[in-house]
XYZ file of C-alpha atoms in Angstrom:
586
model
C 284.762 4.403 278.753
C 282.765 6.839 280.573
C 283.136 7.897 284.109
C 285.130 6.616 286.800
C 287.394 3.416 286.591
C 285.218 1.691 289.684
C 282.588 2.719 287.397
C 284.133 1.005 283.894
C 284.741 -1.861 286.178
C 281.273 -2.176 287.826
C 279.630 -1.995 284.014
C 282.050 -4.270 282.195
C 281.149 -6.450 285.452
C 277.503 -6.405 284.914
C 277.657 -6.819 281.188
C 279.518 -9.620 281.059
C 276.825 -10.889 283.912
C 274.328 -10.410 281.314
C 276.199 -11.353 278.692
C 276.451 -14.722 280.237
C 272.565 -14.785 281.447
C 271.804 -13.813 278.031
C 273.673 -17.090 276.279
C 272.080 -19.469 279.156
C 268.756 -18.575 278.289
C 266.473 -20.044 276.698
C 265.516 -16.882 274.677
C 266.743 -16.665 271.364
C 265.512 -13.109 270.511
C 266.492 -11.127 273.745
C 270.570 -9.856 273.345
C 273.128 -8.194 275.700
C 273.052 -4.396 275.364
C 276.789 -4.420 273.974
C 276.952 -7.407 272.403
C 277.022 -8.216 268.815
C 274.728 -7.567 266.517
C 274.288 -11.441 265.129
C 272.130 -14.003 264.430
C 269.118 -14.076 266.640
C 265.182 -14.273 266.284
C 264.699 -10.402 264.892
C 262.476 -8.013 266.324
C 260.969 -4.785 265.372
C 260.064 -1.733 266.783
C 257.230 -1.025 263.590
C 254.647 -3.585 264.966
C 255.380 -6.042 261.953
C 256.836 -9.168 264.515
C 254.276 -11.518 265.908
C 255.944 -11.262 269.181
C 255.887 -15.582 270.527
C 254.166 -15.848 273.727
C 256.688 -15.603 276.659
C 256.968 -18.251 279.797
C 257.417 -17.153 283.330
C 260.953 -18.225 283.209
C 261.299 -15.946 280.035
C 259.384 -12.555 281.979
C 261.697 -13.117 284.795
C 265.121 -13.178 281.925
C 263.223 -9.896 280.389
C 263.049 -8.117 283.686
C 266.484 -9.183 284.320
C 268.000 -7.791 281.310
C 265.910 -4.328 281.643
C 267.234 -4.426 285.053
C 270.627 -4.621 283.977
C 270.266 -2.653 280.808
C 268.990 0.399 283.027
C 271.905 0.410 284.995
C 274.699 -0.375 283.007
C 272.724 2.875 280.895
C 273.174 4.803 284.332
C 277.087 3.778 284.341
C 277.746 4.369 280.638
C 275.845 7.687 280.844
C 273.416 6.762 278.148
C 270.428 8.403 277.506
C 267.295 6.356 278.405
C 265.121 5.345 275.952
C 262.199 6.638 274.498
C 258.578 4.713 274.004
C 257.055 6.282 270.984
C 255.703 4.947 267.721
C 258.412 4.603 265.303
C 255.714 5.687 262.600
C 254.237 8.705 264.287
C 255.616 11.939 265.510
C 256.537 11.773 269.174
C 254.308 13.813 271.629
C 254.543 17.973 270.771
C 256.229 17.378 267.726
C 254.973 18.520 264.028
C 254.839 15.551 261.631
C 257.774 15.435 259.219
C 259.524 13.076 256.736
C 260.255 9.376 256.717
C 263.808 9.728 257.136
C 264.253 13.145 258.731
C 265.280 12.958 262.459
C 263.762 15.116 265.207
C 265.370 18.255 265.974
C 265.202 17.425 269.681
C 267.505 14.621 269.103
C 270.848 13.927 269.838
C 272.714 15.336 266.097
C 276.329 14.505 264.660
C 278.640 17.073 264.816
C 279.377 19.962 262.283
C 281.755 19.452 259.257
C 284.166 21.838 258.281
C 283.785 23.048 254.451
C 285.646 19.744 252.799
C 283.234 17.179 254.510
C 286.092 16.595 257.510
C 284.188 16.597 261.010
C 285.470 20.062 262.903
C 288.229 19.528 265.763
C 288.687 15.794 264.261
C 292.152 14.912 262.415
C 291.137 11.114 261.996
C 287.722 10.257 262.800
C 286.988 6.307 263.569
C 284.188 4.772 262.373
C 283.013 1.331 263.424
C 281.421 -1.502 260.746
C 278.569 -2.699 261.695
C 277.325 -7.007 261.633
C 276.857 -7.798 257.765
C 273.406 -9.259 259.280
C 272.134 -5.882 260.895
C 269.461 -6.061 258.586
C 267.805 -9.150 258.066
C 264.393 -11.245 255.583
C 262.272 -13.014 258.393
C 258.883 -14.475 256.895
C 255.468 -13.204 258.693
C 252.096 -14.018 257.996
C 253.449 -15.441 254.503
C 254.966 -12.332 253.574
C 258.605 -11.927 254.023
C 260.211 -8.764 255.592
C 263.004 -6.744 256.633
C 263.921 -5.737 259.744
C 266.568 -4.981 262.355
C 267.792 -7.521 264.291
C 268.426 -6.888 268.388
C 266.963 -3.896 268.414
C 267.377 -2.998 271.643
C 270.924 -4.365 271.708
C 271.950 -2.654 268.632
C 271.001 1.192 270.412
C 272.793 0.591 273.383
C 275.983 -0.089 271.037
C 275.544 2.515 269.013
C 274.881 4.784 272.353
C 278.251 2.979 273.672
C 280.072 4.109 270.493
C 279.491 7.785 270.794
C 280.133 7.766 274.228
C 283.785 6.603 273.876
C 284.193 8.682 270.940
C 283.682 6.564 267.723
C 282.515 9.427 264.415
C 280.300 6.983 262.732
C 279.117 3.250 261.810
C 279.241 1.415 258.318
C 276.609 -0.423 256.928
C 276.206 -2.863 253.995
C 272.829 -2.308 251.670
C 272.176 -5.848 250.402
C 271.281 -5.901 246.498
C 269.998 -9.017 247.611
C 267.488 -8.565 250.636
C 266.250 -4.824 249.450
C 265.432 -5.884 245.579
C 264.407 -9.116 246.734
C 261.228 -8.848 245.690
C 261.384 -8.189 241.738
C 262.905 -5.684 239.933
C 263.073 -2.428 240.877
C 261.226 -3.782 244.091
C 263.306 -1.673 246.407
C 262.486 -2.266 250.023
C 264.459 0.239 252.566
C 262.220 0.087 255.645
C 264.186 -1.744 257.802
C 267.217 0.747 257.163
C 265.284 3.944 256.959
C 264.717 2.618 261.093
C 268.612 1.679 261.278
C 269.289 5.549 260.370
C 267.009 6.940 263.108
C 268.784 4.945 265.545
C 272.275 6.201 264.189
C 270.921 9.816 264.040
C 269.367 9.404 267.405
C 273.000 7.956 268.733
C 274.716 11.212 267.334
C 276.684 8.828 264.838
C 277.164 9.215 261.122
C 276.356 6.252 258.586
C 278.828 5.440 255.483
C 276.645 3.431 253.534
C 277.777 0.836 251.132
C 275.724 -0.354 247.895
C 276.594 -4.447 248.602
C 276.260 -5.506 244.783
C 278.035 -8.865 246.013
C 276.789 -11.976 248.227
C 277.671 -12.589 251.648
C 279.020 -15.568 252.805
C 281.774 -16.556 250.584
C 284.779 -14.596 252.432
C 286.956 -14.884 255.093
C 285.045 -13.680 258.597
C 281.622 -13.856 256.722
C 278.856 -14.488 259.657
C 276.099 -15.422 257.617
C 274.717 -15.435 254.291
C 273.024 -13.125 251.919
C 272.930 -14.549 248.242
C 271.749 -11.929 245.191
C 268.441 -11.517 244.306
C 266.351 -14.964 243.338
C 265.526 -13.504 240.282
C 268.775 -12.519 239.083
C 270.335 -15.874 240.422
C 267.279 -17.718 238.207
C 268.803 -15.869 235.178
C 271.839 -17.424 236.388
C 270.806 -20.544 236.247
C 270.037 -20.456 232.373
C 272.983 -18.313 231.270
C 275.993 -19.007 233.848
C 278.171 -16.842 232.130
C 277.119 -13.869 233.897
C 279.420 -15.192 236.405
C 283.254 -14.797 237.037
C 284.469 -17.537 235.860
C 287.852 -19.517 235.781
C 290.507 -21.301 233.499
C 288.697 -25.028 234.414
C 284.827 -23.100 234.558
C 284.171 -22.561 238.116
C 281.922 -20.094 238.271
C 281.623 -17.681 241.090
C 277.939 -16.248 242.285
C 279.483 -14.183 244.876
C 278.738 -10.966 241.829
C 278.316 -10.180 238.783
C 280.901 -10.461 235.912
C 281.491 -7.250 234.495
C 281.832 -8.624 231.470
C 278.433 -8.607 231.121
C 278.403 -4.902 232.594
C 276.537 -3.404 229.175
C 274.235 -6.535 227.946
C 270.266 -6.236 229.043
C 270.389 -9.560 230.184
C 268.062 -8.946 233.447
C 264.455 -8.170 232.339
C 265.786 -5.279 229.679
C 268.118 -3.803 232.041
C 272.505 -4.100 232.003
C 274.171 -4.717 235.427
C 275.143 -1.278 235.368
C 271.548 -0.118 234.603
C 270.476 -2.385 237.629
C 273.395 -0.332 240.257
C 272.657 2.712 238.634
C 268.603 2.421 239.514
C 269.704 1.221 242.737
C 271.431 4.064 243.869
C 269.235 5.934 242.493
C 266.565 4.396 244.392
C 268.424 4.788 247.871
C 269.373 8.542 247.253
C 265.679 9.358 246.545
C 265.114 7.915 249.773
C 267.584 9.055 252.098
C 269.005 12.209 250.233
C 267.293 14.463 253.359
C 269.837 12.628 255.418
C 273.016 13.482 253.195
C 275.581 15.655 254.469
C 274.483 15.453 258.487
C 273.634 11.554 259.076
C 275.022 9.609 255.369
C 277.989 11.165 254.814
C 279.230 8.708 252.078
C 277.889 6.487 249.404
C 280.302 3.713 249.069
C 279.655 2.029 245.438
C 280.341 -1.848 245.728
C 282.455 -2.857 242.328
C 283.060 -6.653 242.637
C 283.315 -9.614 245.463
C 283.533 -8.095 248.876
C 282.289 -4.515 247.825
C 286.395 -4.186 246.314
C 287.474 -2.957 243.061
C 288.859 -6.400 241.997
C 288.531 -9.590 240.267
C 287.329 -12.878 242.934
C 290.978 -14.180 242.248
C 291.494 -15.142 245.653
C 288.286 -17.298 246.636
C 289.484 -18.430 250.175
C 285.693 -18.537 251.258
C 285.482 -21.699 249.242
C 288.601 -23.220 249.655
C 289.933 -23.042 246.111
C 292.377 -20.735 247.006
C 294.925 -20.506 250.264
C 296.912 -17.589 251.485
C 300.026 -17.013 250.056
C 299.036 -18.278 246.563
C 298.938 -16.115 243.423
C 295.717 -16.597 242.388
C 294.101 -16.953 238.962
C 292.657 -15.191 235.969
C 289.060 -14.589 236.325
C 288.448 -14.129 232.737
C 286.699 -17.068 230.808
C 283.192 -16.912 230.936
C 282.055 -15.932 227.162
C 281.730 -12.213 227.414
C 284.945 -11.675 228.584
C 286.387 -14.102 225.878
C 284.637 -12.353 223.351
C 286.237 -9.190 224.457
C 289.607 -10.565 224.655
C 289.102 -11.552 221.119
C 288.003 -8.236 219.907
C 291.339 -6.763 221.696
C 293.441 -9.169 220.309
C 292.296 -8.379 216.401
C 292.652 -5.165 217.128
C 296.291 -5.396 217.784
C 296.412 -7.360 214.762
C 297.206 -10.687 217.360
C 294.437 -12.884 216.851
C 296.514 -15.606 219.145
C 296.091 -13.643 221.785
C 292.795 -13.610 221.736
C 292.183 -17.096 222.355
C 292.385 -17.921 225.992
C 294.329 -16.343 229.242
C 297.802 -16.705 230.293
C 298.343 -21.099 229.418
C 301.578 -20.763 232.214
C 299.885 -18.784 234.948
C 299.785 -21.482 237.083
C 297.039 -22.583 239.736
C 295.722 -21.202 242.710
C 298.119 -21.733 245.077
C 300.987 -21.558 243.356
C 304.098 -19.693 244.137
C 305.624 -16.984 242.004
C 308.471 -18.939 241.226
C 306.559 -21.795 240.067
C 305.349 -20.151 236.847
C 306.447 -19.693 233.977
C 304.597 -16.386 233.637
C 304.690 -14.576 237.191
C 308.012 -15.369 237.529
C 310.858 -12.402 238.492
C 313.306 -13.005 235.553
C 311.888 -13.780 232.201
C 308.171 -14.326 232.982
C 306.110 -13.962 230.052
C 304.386 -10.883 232.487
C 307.318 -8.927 231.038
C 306.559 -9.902 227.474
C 304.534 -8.256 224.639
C 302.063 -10.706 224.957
C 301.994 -10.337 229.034
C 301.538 -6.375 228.808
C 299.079 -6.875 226.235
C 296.746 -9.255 228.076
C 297.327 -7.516 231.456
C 296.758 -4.206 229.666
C 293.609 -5.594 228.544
C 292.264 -7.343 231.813
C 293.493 -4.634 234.556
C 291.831 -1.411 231.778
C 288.657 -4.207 232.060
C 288.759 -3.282 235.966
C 288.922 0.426 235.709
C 286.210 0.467 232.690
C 283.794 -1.383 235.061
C 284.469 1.398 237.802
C 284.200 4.327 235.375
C 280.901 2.950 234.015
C 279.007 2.301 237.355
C 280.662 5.357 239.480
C 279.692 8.071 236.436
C 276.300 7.185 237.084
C 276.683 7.278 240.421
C 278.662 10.452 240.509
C 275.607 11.906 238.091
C 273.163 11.066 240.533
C 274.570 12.579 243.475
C 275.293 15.545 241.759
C 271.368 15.997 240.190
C 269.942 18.958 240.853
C 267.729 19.142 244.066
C 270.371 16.879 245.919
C 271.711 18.570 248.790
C 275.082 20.170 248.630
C 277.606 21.879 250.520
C 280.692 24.388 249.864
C 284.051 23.381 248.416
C 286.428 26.224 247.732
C 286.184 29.702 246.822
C 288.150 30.871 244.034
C 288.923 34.101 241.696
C 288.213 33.936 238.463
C 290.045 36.025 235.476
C 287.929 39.074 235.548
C 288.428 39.373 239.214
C 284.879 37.771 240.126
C 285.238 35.256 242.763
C 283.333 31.550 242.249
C 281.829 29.936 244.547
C 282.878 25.871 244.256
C 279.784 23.311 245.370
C 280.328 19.652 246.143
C 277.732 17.010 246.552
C 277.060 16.758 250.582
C 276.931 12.963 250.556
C 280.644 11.796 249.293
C 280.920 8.776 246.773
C 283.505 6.161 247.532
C 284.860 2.800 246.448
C 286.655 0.163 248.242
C 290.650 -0.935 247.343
C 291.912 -4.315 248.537
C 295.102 -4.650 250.057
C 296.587 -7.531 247.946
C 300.231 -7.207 249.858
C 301.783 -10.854 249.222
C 304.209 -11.191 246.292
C 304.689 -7.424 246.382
C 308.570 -7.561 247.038
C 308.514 -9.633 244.210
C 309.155 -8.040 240.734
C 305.941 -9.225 238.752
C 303.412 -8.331 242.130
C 301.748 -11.733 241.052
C 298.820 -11.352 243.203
C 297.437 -7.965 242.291
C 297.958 -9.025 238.596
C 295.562 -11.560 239.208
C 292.761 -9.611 241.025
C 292.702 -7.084 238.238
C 295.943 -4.292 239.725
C 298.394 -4.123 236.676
C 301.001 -3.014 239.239
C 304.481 -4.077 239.101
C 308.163 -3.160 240.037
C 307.994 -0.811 236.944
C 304.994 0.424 236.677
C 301.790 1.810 238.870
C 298.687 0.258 238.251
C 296.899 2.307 240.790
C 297.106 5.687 238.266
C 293.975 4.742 236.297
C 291.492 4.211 239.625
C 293.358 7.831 241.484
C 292.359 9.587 237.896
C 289.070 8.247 237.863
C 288.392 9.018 241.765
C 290.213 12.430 240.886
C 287.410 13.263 238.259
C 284.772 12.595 240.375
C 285.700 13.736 243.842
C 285.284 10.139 244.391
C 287.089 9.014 247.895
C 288.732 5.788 248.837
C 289.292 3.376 251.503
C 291.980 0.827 251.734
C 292.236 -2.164 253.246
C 295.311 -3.643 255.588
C 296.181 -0.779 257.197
C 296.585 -2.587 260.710
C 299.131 -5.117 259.315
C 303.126 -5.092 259.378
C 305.324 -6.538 257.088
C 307.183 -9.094 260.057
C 303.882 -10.947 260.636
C 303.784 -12.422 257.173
C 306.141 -15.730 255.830
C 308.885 -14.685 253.964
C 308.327 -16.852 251.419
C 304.941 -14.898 250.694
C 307.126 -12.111 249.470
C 304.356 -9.834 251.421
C 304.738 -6.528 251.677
C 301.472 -4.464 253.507
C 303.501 -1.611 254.587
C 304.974 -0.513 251.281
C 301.932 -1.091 249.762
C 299.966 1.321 251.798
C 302.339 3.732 251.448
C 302.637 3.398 248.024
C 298.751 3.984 247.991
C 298.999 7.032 250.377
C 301.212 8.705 247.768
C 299.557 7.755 244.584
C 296.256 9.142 246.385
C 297.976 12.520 247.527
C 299.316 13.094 243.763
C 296.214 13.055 242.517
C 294.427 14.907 245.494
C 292.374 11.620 246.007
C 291.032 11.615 250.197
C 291.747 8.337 251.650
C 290.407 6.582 254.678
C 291.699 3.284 255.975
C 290.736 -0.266 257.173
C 291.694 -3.137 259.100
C 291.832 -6.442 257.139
C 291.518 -8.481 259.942
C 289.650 -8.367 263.337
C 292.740 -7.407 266.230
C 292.916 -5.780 269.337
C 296.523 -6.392 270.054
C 298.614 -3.492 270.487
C 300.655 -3.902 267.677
C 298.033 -3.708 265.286
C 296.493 -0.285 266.811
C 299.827 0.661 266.742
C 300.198 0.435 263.299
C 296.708 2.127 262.682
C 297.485 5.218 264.457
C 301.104 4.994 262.441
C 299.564 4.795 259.187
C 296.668 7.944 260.320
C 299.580 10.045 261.880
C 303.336 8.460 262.194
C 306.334 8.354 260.035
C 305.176 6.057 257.665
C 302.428 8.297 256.579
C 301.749 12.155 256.193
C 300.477 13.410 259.170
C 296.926 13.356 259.023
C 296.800 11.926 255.623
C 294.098 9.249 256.379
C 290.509 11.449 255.918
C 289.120 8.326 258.603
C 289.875 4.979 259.841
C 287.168 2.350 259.732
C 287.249 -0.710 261.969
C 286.226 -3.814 261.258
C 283.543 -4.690 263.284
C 281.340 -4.526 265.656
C 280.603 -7.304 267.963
C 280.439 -10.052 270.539
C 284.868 -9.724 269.807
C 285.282 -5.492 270.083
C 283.084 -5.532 273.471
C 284.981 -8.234 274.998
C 288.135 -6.388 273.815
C 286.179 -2.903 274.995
C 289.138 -1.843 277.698
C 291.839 -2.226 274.656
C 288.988 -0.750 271.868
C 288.320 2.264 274.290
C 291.987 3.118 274.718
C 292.688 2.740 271.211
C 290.171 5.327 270.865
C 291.272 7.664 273.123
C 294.985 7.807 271.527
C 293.324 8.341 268.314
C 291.684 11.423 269.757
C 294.923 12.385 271.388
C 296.909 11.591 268.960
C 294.494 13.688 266.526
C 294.618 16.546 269.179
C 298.813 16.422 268.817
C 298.908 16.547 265.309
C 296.555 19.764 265.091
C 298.454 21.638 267.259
């Protein structure tokens, strides 16, 4: 934290005074200046609430919480805000874009040539609520906006002050094309942005082609569009589905990636105009405020099948999982493969001794170490066929994406110099927002020989074989860049009879990604604050167990009601990374 420690101790003091003032009253829609960014009445700065009429008991909470807010500002030293219309040019200011942010205000800091901020070995970048941006209904019409305005800038103020790069954000498929297709509707983030830029943060945003609600430390709910779910509703197989038909509207089945089932357009025509969409928007933005486009590629924004549905209850930690490959289009591929290989057989269904759910390794006849039919012709067939399923999905929907960022007129930045043959030297030019996809860290049964569980969610990785070469190549073509998940977790915490592995499973990710040259940034699985888990963090960013340096960022998950009442632990964690990035450089 800022200033003095009578200081830190005075505003954690008078936040958590609010804090508590704040969840006494009887006013849904005012929020502590540091707490999290969750459900509440939203308001908005663009004049589009119709603000409820407030009691005297409710003027005398508002005047309290300015109160407070101004000094716990003065503490923090946070700028004070601004009144000005969001929609107009503040006062001796020329007019300029939508999405451009004042000169006069506070600006991230430089990069270095590669994208990498200067004087910064492992920046730390903070996820923001999956509701930040929220539908409310007004005057019959329904709109977006930000929720806790006012909250939501002192946090992001709070951020930068002890140090934090930049924030994530999800962009909902389902609230901005909720209106039709190609109905895009990013007001509510285009305001989100000029707080961020105002805050002197960064913004990684995320293309959220996947519902919220259906995972483990999901706040609230976001479903996809109405009318793609009303195509659901006639033709269910566009859905994952598995070996009994459960079908699972968290995404799309890629299965269906190529078929114009959606008024004439193919899931990956629908991403594709998407992105598009949201780079003709924002692209004045890339390279100083969005610094990365991260492209959502199944359930949870991860490159992977939904064979681990927790959210629902079908599945329980440390079970294997199941094929999610039987609704028809998938079949029908299967089939093709299987004539192809002259094996019609195998065409017919998925693995019959896979077990369920929540099965152990052991227990089947096909995971299991010694003679499971995963070893078999038939088992590298089929996993052959569902795990290159996986990686065609991502090459189909991040080529477009790739071609998009890299269209002329988008802005771009420098790369390497380099001589050419003749003795000319070549100038090298890289897109100046980076594309990115997310990994999951699917660590139990990874002592085991077969790696059950990433077999299942699409990773044909075993004991003999890497099934992480085909997504490094891809990224490799594209200057794509990944993030990882688990990076906080050690291998002690986890049952033994999980067979869980988290540490050799990043760092068999960290050296798969430096073979092929692919950047990495990491993530924390799971909400902590203990010191073995930040421990861990900066190991993985910095200690043995990873090249020094090797992690391009660190992401943590999230912020909230939990990281401010954790702030003292948060901050320090912080300031190690910081020193610890300081060390490293020198």
């Amino acid at each position: 934290m800022v200033g003095s420690s009578r200081s830190c101790q005075a505003s954690t003091q008078r936040l958590t005074a609010l804090q508590v003032a704040r969840r006494s009253s009887t006013r849904s829609h005012v929020a502590a200046p540091a707490s999290a960014v969750t459900s509440a009445e939203p308001r908005s700065s663009r004049g589009l609430e119709v603000v409820p009429t407030k009691t005297t008991e409710e003027d005398a909470d508002l005047a309290q919480e300015h109160r407070l807010i101004k000094e716990n500002r003065s503490l923090l030293n946070l700028p004070m805000p601004m009144t000005f219309d969001e929609e107009s040019p503040m006062r001796g200011e020329e007019p300029r874009a939508r999405c451009d942010p004042s000169t006069s205000e506070p600006q991230p800091e430089p990069s270095s040539s590669d994208g990498r901020p200067v004087s910064q070995g492992c920046p730390v970048y903070v996820m923001l609520p999956l509701d930040t941006v929220w539908v409310v209904e007004r005057d019959g019409k329904k709109v977006s906006v930000l929720k806790k305005e006012r909250s939501l800038e002192i946090a992001l103020h709070t951020l930068k002050q002890a140090g934090v790069e930049g924030v994530m954000v999800d962009v909902w498929w389902g609230l901005v094309e909720r209106g039709g297709p190609r109905q895009y509707d990013f007001s509510a983030y285009a305001a989100l942005f000029r707080k961020v830029a105002r805050a002197g943060l960064k913004v990684q945003a995320v293309m959220s082609f996947h519902a919220a609600g259906g995972n483990v430390g999901d706040t609230c709910k976001i479903p996809l569009p109405k009318w793609v779910l009303e195509i659901g509703e006639k033709n269910d197989d566009i859905y994952y589905t598995d070996k009994v038909g459960h079908r699972n509207r968290e995404c799309l089945s890629l299965g269906c990636d190529e078929e114009p089932l959606f008024w004439g357009r193919s899931p990956v025509d629908m991403y594709h105009d998407f992105i598009e969409a949201f780079t003709h928007e924002f692209h004045p933005l890339f390279g100083t405020i969005l610094t990365e486009i991260t492209v959502g590629l199944g359930p949870a924004g991860e490159l992977r099948y939904p064979a681990y549905p927790e959210g629902d209850g079908r599945w329980r930690f440390p079970g294997v999982g199941e094929f999610q490959c039987y609704d028809k289009y998938m079949l029908a591929d299967l089939k093709r493969a299987a004539d192809a290989v002259g094996r019609p057989e195998w065409g017919l269904s998925g693995p019959h001794d896979a077990g369920h759910y929540n099965s152990s390794s052991w227990e089947t006849g096909f995971f299991v170490s010694d003679g499971g039919s995963w070893s078999t012709p038939y088992g590298h067939f089929f996993l052959s066929w569902y795990s290159g399923m996986l990686s065609r999905h991502a090459q189909k929907v991040l080529t477009r994406a790739s071609d998009i960022l890299n269209s002329a007129g988008r802005p771009r930045v420098f790369k390497a110099l380099r001589e050419a043959q003749d003795g000319h030297m070549i100038y090298e030019f890289q897109p100046a927002c980076k594309l990115g996809i997310k990994l999951a860290g699917v660590h139990w049964w990874f002592k085991s020989r077969a790696h059950a569980a990433e077999l299942t969610a699409g990773y044909y990785n075993t004991r003999e074989r890497d099934g992480y070469d085909p997504i490094m190549a891809l990224l490799s073509r594209l200057d794509g860049r990944l993030s990882f998940t688990c990076v906080e977790m050690r291998d002690c915490e986890h049952p033994p009879a999980g067979r869980c592995s988290p540490q050799a499973l990043l760092q068999h990710i960290i050296e798969s990604a430096e073979a092929y040259g692919v950047p990495l940034a990491g993530e924390n699985a799971l909400q902590r604050y203990d010191d073995y888990a930040f421990d861990r963090i900066a190991d993985s960013a910095f200690g043995r167990s990873a090249r020094a340096g090797r992690l391009e960022q660190v992401t943590f998950l999230r912020m909230g009601d939990l990281m401010f009442d954790n702030w003292d632990a948060f901050s320090r964690f912080l300031k190690r990374m910081r020193s610890l990035t300081q060390r490293a450089e020198q």
